[in-house]
Coordinates of C-alpha atoms and ligand atoms in Angstrom, one line a residue:
X1 CA -4.4 21.3 6.7
X2 CA -6.9 17.6 7.8
X3 CA -6.5 15.2 4.9
X4 CA -10.6 15.0 4.3
X5 CA -10.3 18.3 3.1
X6 CA -6.6 18.0 1.2
X7 CA -7.6 14.2 -0.5
X8 CA -10.5 16.7 -2.1
X9 CA -9.2 19.9 -3.2
X10 CA -4.9 18.6 -3.8
X11 CA -3.2 18.2 -7.0
X12 CA -6.7 20.1 -9.2
X13 CA -7.0 23.3 -10.7
X14 CA -4.1 24.6 -12.2
X15 CA -4.7 26.8 -14.9
X16 CA -5.2 25.5 -18.8
X17 CA -5.1 28.6 -20.6
X18 CA -7.4 31.4 -19.5
X19 CA -9.6 29.0 -17.6
X20 CA -9.6 27.1 -14.3
X21 CA -10.6 23.2 -14.8
X22 CA -12.5 22.6 -11.5
X23 CA -10.9 19.2 -12.0
X24 CA -7.6 18.3 -13.6
X25 CA -8.6 16.6 -17.4
X26 CA -7.6 13.4 -18.5
X27 CA -4.8 14.4 -20.8
X28 CA -4.2 11.6 -23.4
X29 CA -1.2 13.8 -25.5
X30 CA 2.2 11.6 -25.4
X31 CA 4.3 14.8 -26.1
X32 CA 3.7 18.4 -26.0
X33 CA 5.1 20.8 -28.1
X34 CA 5.8 24.3 -27.2
X35 CA 6.1 28.3 -29.3
X36 CA 9.2 27.9 -29.8
X37 CA 12.5 25.4 -29.8
X38 CA 13.8 27.7 -27.1
X39 CA 11.5 27.0 -24.8
X40 CA 11.2 23.1 -26.2
X41 CA 15.1 23.0 -25.1
X42 CA 14.9 24.7 -21.8
X43 CA 11.8 22.5 -20.8
X44 CA 13.8 19.3 -22.1
X45 CA 16.6 19.8 -20.2
X46 CA 14.7 21.3 -17.3
X47 CA 15.6 24.4 -17.2
X48 CA 12.4 25.5 -17.5
X49 CA 9.0 23.8 -15.7
X50 CA 6.5 22.4 -18.2
X51 CA 5.9 19.0 -19.4
X52 CA 7.6 17.1 -23.1
X53 CA 7.1 13.2 -23.1
X54 CA 5.1 11.4 -21.7
X55 CA 7.3 8.1 -19.9
X56 CA 8.8 12.2 -17.7
X57 CA 5.9 13.9 -16.8
X58 CA 2.0 14.1 -18.2
X59 CA -0.2 16.8 -16.4
X60 CA -3.0 14.6 -15.3
X61 CA 0.1 12.5 -12.9
X62 CA 1.1 15.7 -11.6
X63 CA -2.6 16.3 -10.1
X64 CA -2.2 13.4 -8.8
X65 CA 1.9 12.9 -7.1
X66 CA 0.4 16.6 -6.0
X67 CA -2.3 15.1 -4.9
X68 CA -0.8 11.9 -2.8
X69 CA 2.7 13.6 -1.8
X70 CA 0.5 16.1 0.4
X71 CA -1.5 14.0 1.9
X72 CA 1.8 12.0 3.0
X73 CA 3.3 15.6 3.5
X74 CA 6.2 13.7 2.1
X75 CA 8.7 16.4 -0.9
X76 CA 7.2 14.2 -4.4
X77 CA 5.6 11.6 -5.7
X78 CA 5.6 9.2 -8.9
X79 CA 2.9 7.7 -9.9
X80 CA 3.4 4.2 -11.6
X81 CA 2.1 2.0 -13.2
X82 CA 0.9 -0.4 -10.3
X83 CA 2.1 -1.1 -7.2
X84 CA 5.3 -3.2 -7.6
X85 CA 6.7 -0.7 -10.3
X86 CA 6.5 1.5 -7.3
X87 CA 8.1 -1.0 -5.0
X88 CA 10.7 -1.4 -7.9
X89 CA 11.6 1.8 -8.6
X90 CA 11.5 3.1 -4.6
X91 CA 14.2 0.1 -4.5
X92 CA 16.4 1.3 -7.1
X93 CA 16.4 4.2 -5.3
X94 CA 17.1 3.7 -2.5
X95 CA 20.0 1.6 -3.4
X96 CA 21.4 4.0 -5.3
X97 CA 25.2 4.7 -4.2
X98 CA 24.7 2.4 -0.8
X99 CA 25.6 -0.8 0.1
X100 CA 23.3 -3.1 -2.2
X101 CA 22.5 -4.9 0.8
X102 CA 18.7 -4.8 2.4
X103 CA 16.8 -6.2 4.8
X104 CA 13.4 -6.7 4.2
X105 CA 10.1 -8.2 6.8
X106 CA 9.3 -11.6 7.0
X107 CA 5.5 -10.9 6.6
X108 CA 6.0 -9.0 3.4
X109 CA 3.5 -9.0 0.6
X110 CA 4.1 -12.5 -2.3
X111 CA 5.5 -10.3 -4.9
X112 CA 7.4 -8.3 -2.9
X113 CA 9.1 -11.2 -1.7
X114 CA 9.4 -12.5 -5.7
X115 CA 11.1 -9.6 -6.3
X116 CA 13.6 -9.7 -3.3
X117 CA 14.3 -13.1 -4.4
X118 CA 13.9 -13.9 -8.0
X119 CA 14.7 -10.3 -9.4
X120 CA 17.2 -8.4 -6.5
X121 CA 18.7 -11.4 -5.6
X122 CA 20.5 -12.8 -8.6
X123 CA 21.6 -9.1 -9.9
X124 CA 24.0 -9.2 -6.8
X125 CA 21.7 -8.1 -4.0
X126 CA 22.0 -8.9 -0.3
X127 CA 18.9 -9.4 1.3
X128 CA 17.9 -10.9 4.6
X129 CA 14.5 -11.2 6.6
X130 CA 14.1 -9.9 9.8
X131 CA 10.8 -10.0 12.1
X132 CA 10.2 -6.8 12.5
X133 CA 8.4 -6.4 15.5
X134 CA 10.9 -7.2 16.9
X135 CA 13.0 -4.4 17.4
X136 CA 16.2 -6.1 18.4
X137 CA 15.9 -8.7 16.0
X138 CA 16.2 -5.3 13.5
X139 CA 18.7 -4.0 15.1
X140 CA 21.2 -7.1 15.3
X141 CA 20.1 -8.3 11.4
X142 CA 21.3 -4.1 10.6
X143 CA 24.2 -4.3 12.8
X144 CA 25.5 -7.1 10.6
X145 CA 23.6 -7.0 7.0
X146 CA 24.7 -4.0 7.3
X147 CA 22.2 -2.5 4.3
X148 CA 20.7 0.2 2.4
X149 CA 17.5 0.4 2.9
X150 CA 14.9 -1.4 5.1
X151 CA 11.7 -2.6 3.7
X152 CA 8.6 -3.8 5.5
X153 CA 4.9 -2.7 5.0
X154 CA 2.5 -1.5 7.9
X155 CA -0.6 -3.2 8.3
X156 CA 1.2 -6.4 7.4
X157 CA -0.8 -9.0 5.9
X158 CA -2.8 -11.5 6.2
X159 CA -1.5 -11.7 10.3
X160 CA -1.7 -8.1 10.5
X161 CA 0.7 -7.0 12.5
X162 CA 2.6 -4.0 12.9
X163 CA 5.6 -2.9 13.4
X164 CA 6.6 0.2 14.5
X165 CA 7.6 2.8 11.3
X166 CA 8.4 5.2 13.4
X167 CA 11.8 3.0 15.5
X168 CA 12.8 1.1 12.4
X169 CA 13.7 4.4 10.6
X170 CA 15.1 5.8 13.4
X171 CA 17.6 1.9 12.7
X172 CA 17.6 2.7 9.9
X173 CA 18.9 6.1 10.2
X174 CA 21.1 4.6 12.3
X175 CA 22.8 3.0 10.3
X176 CA 22.6 5.1 7.6
X177 CA 19.9 2.8 5.4
X178 CA 16.9 4.1 3.1
X179 CA 13.5 2.9 5.0
X180 CA 10.5 3.5 3.3
X181 CA 7.0 1.3 4.0
X182 CA 3.4 0.4 2.2
X183 CA -1.2 3.0 4.2
X184 CA -2.1 7.6 5.3
X185 CA -5.6 8.2 7.6
X186 CA -3.6 6.0 9.6
X187 CA -0.2 6.3 9.3
X188 CA 2.5 8.0 6.8
X189 CA 5.7 6.7 7.3
X190 CA 7.4 10.3 6.4
X191 CA 6.3 11.6 9.1
X192 CA 7.5 9.0 11.6
X193 CA 10.7 9.5 9.8
X194 CA 11.0 7.4 5.9
X195 CA 12.4 8.1 3.3
X196 CA 9.9 6.5 1.2
X197 CA 6.0 5.7 1.4
X198 CA 4.9 3.4 -1.2
X199 CA 1.4 2.4 -2.2
X200 CA -0.9 -0.5 -4.2
X201 CA -3.0 2.9 -5.1
X202 CA -4.7 -0.3 -6.6
X203 CA -5.8 -1.2 -2.7
X204 CA -7.6 1.8 -0.6
X205 CA -7.1 5.2 -2.5
X206 CA -8.3 4.1 -5.7
X207 CA -10.7 1.7 -3.6
X208 CA -13.3 1.3 -5.9
X209 CA -12.2 -2.4 -7.8
X210 CA -11.6 -0.5 -11.4
X211 CA -7.8 1.1 -11.3
X212 CA -3.9 -1.3 -11.2
X213 CA -1.5 1.5 -10.2
X214 CA 1.1 2.7 -7.8
X215 CA 2.3 5.4 -6.6
X216 CA 6.0 6.2 -4.6
X217 CA 6.2 9.9 -2.2
X218 CA 9.9 10.5 -1.2
X219 CA 11.4 13.1 1.0
X220 CA 13.7 15.9 -0.9
X221 CA 17.5 14.0 -0.8
X222 CA 15.8 11.2 -3.0
X223 CA 13.4 13.1 -5.5
X224 CA 15.1 13.6 -8.5
X225 CA 17.2 10.3 -8.0
X226 CA 13.4 8.0 -8.0
X227 CA 12.3 10.6 -11.0
X228 CA 15.6 10.0 -12.7
X229 CA 15.4 6.8 -12.4
X230 CA 11.6 6.4 -13.5
X231 CA 12.5 8.5 -16.9
X232 CA 14.9 6.0 -18.2
X233 CA 12.9 3.0 -17.0
X234 CA 9.5 4.5 -17.8
X235 CA 7.5 2.9 -14.8
X236 CA 4.6 5.1 -15.1
X237 CA 1.1 5.3 -14.9
X238 CA -1.3 6.3 -17.5
X239 CA -3.6 9.6 -17.4
X240 CA -7.0 7.4 -17.2
X241 CA -5.7 5.5 -14.5
X242 CA -4.5 8.9 -12.8
X243 CA -7.9 10.4 -13.6
X244 CA -9.9 7.5 -12.2
X245 CA -7.5 7.2 -8.6
X246 CA -7.7 11.5 -7.9
X247 CA -11.7 11.1 -8.3
X248 CA -11.1 8.0 -6.0
X249 CA -8.9 9.6 -3.5
X250 CA -11.7 12.2 -2.8
X251 CA -13.3 10.1 -0.7
X252 CA -10.7 7.9 -0.2
X253 CA -11.0 9.3 4.0
X254 CA -14.3 9.5 4.0
X255 CA -14.4 6.0 2.9
X256 CA -11.8 4.8 5.0
X257 CA -13.1 5.4 8.1
X258 CA -16.3 4.1 7.4
X259 CA -14.3 0.9 6.8
X260 CA -12.7 0.6 10.1
X261 CA -15.6 1.1 11.7
X262 CA -17.2 -1.8 9.6
X263 CA -14.4 -3.9 10.2
X264 CA -14.5 -2.7 14.2
X265 CA -17.8 -4.7 14.3
X266 CA -17.5 -7.3 11.9
X267 CA -14.3 -8.4 14.3
X268 CA -15.9 -8.4 17.0
X269 CA -19.1 -10.4 16.2
X270 CA -16.4 -13.0 14.5
X271 CA -15.0 -13.2 18.1
X272 CA -18.2 -13.7 19.9
X273 CA -18.9 -17.0 17.1
X274 CA -18.6 -20.4 18.1
X275 CA -17.7 -21.3 14.9
X276 CA -14.9 -19.2 15.2
X277 CA -11.3 -20.3 16.7
X278 CA -9.2 -16.6 15.9
X279 CA -9.6 -13.2 15.2
X280 CA -6.9 -11.3 13.8
X281 CA -7.6 -7.3 14.2
X282 CA -5.2 -4.3 15.5
X283 CA -8.6 -3.2 17.2
X284 CA -8.5 -6.3 19.8
X285 CA -6.9 -5.0 23.3
X286 CA -5.2 -8.3 23.2
X287 CA -3.6 -7.7 19.9
X288 CA 0.9 -9.1 19.5
X289 CA 1.0 -5.4 19.0
X290 CA -1.4 -3.5 21.0
X291 CA 0.8 -0.9 22.2
X292 CA 2.9 0.0 18.5
X293 CA -1.1 0.7 17.4
X294 CA -1.7 3.3 20.3
X295 CA 0.8 4.9 20.0
X296 CA 1.1 5.4 16.7
X297 CA -2.2 5.2 15.0
X298 CA -5.0 7.7 15.0
X299 CA -8.0 6.7 17.5
X300 CA -10.6 4.1 16.5
X301 CA -9.0 3.7 12.8
X302 CA -7.3 -0.2 12.7
X303 CA -7.9 -0.6 9.5
X304 CA -10.5 -2.5 8.0
X305 CA -9.0 -6.0 7.2
X306 CA -10.4 -8.5 9.4
X307 CA -8.4 -11.8 9.2
X308 CA -9.5 -15.5 11.0
X309 CA -9.5 -19.7 12.0
X310 CA -12.7 -20.8 10.8
X311 CA -12.3 -24.5 13.6
X312 CA -11.2 -27.6 13.1
X313 CA -11.7 -26.1 8.9
X314 CA -9.7 -27.6 6.0
X315 CA -9.3 -26.6 2.9
X316 CA -12.9 -28.5 1.4
X317 CA -14.3 -26.6 4.8
X318 CA -13.0 -23.2 3.8
X319 CA -14.3 -23.5 0.0
X320 CA -17.9 -24.4 1.4
X321 CA -18.1 -21.3 3.4
X322 CA -16.1 -19.3 0.9
X323 CA -18.8 -20.7 -1.8
X324 CA -21.7 -20.1 0.3
X325 CA -20.7 -15.9 0.7
X326 CA -23.5 -14.4 -1.3
X327 CA -22.6 -10.8 -1.1
X328 CA -19.0 -10.6 -0.3
X329 CA -16.8 -11.1 -2.8
X330 CA -14.7 -13.5 -3.4
X331 CA -11.6 -12.9 -4.8
X332 CA -7.4 -11.4 -4.0
X333 CA -7.0 -7.6 -3.3
X334 CA -7.9 -5.6 -1.3
X335 CA -9.0 -1.5 0.0
X336 CA -12.3 -1.6 -2.2
X337 CA -16.3 -0.5 -1.9
X338 CA -16.7 -3.6 -1.7
X339 CA -15.9 -6.6 1.0
X340 CA -14.3 -9.3 -1.0
X341 CA -12.5 -12.2 1.4
X342 CA -9.3 -14.2 0.3
X343 CA -8.3 -17.5 0.9
X344 CA -4.3 -16.9 1.7
X345 CA -3.5 -20.5 0.9
X346 CA -4.8 -20.5 -2.0
X347 CA -4.1 -17.3 -2.9
X348 CA -1.4 -14.7 -2.0
X349 CA 0.6 -17.4 -0.3
X350 CA 0.0 -20.6 -2.6
X351 CA 3.8 -19.8 -3.8
X352 CA 5.3 -20.8 -0.4
X353 CA 5.4 -24.6 1.1
X354 CA 3.1 -25.6 3.5
X355 CA 5.4 -25.9 7.0
X356 CA 6.8 -23.0 5.5
X357 CA 3.5 -21.4 6.1
X358 CA 2.5 -23.2 9.2
X359 CA 5.8 -21.4 10.5
X360 CA 4.7 -17.9 9.0
X361 CA 1.8 -18.6 11.4
X362 CA 0.0 -18.8 8.2
X363 CA -2.5 -22.0 8.6
X364 CA -4.8 -23.8 6.4
X365 CA -8.5 -22.2 7.9
X366 CA -7.4 -18.9 7.5
X367 CA -9.5 -16.9 6.3
X368 CA -8.5 -12.7 5.0
X369 CA -12.0 -9.7 4.8
X370 CA -11.5 -6.8 3.2
X371 CA -14.5 -5.2 5.1
X372 CA -15.9 -2.3 2.7
X373 CA -18.8 0.8 3.2
X374 CA -22.1 -1.5 2.8
X375 CA -23.8 -1.5 5.9
X376 CA -22.4 -3.2 8.9
X377 CA -25.0 -5.8 9.2
X378 CA -25.9 -6.7 5.5
X379 CA -22.1 -7.7 5.9
X380 CA -23.0 -9.9 9.3
X381 CA -25.8 -10.8 7.5
X382 CA -24.3 -12.6 4.8
X383 CA -20.6 -14.3 7.0
X384 CA -23.7 -15.4 9.5
X385 CA -25.5 -17.2 7.2
X386 CA -22.1 -18.9 5.3
X387 CA -20.7 -19.6 8.5
Ligands
PLP1 C1 -1.2 -5.0 -3.1 C2 0.2 -5.1 -3.1 C3 1.0 -5.3 -3.6 C4 0.9 -5.4 -5.1 O1 0.1 -3.9 -5.8 P1 0.4 -4.0 -7.4 O2 -1.3 -2.4 -7.6 O3 -1.2 -5.2 -7.4 O4 1.0 -3.7 -8.2 C5 2.5 -4.7 -3.4 N1 2.9 -4.7 -1.6 C6 1.5 -5.1 -0.7 C7 1.6 -4.4 0.5 C8 0.8 -4.4 -1.6 O5 -1.2 -4.5 -1.2

């Protein structure tokens, strides 16, 4: 079934009593009773399917989990209270019974770097960073570190690099490591050989700027471990957020297509502006990962993030430019229906020293735009009057 169809139907319409609700209700109960003690015993012991306690399972979450599992063609999914909670439980599941060593992309989300360096390393996990767009370097790092897990993001932020997920998964499997990656219209990591796919549903999946949530989709081998760890540590999503996320996902493929098309127009417009020194956009034929993008992404879908460097601009110039925006929202996060702009030096990469940032290629004049579903000409008009 096409992803547009699955987004609308998957997970919903489970029988509740004699009736079938057309969409899944918000189940707020924290625990569930059964007709008899015998049955409650079987449900709590997981010999019989059913719900017993909110930290284990909830019908609203189960519907969302089925919806995202179907989009990703995975075995099962776990809905979490944030993208970071999802990453943490996925890494814990990946490293269960495996070497406590991780090879990670050097261009990861800031809090993920924090999780690796400030939470996992102090607890004895070895972490090694590598440029995941350089497969030779990944091969060498894996041969040396013998990791239990490889972590990469596609598409990276804010420089929008695209690692070859299938080749990374191949290296991981060759070394016996578990791999995972973070977006399902453009790339479905599990189909490309990864063991886990992790989303911050806060971004494109929920897509309306009103949910904080995450989800892990895994293959069959890791699903039980994932749920077992979640039953113990309880990183679960609340039922109201589950409902909002499911509702959001029904239009996710539609929104994403529109956002991708808008991004192509905005990137092309920015490229022609004298005030703009450089545009970063995966649809650019001169993108450093153009071959990987052509091979892995569907035609004309390059994501909806566009970054650019303003010619000769320092921090004050960037502030003045962003203060002049009238419609585009000045805020962190991405993937919402409204266009948003962020200044990485001030937000996502704030904690990193200027020298290290420079080495990462994140300059003082770089801004990142998450393109929304508005009319492209209105987004362009706002940028034009602000430049
Ligand atoms: C947003 C984001 C996260 C964190 O997700 P939250 O929902 O904010 O916890 C992690 N990784 C990437 C790549 C993200 O974009």
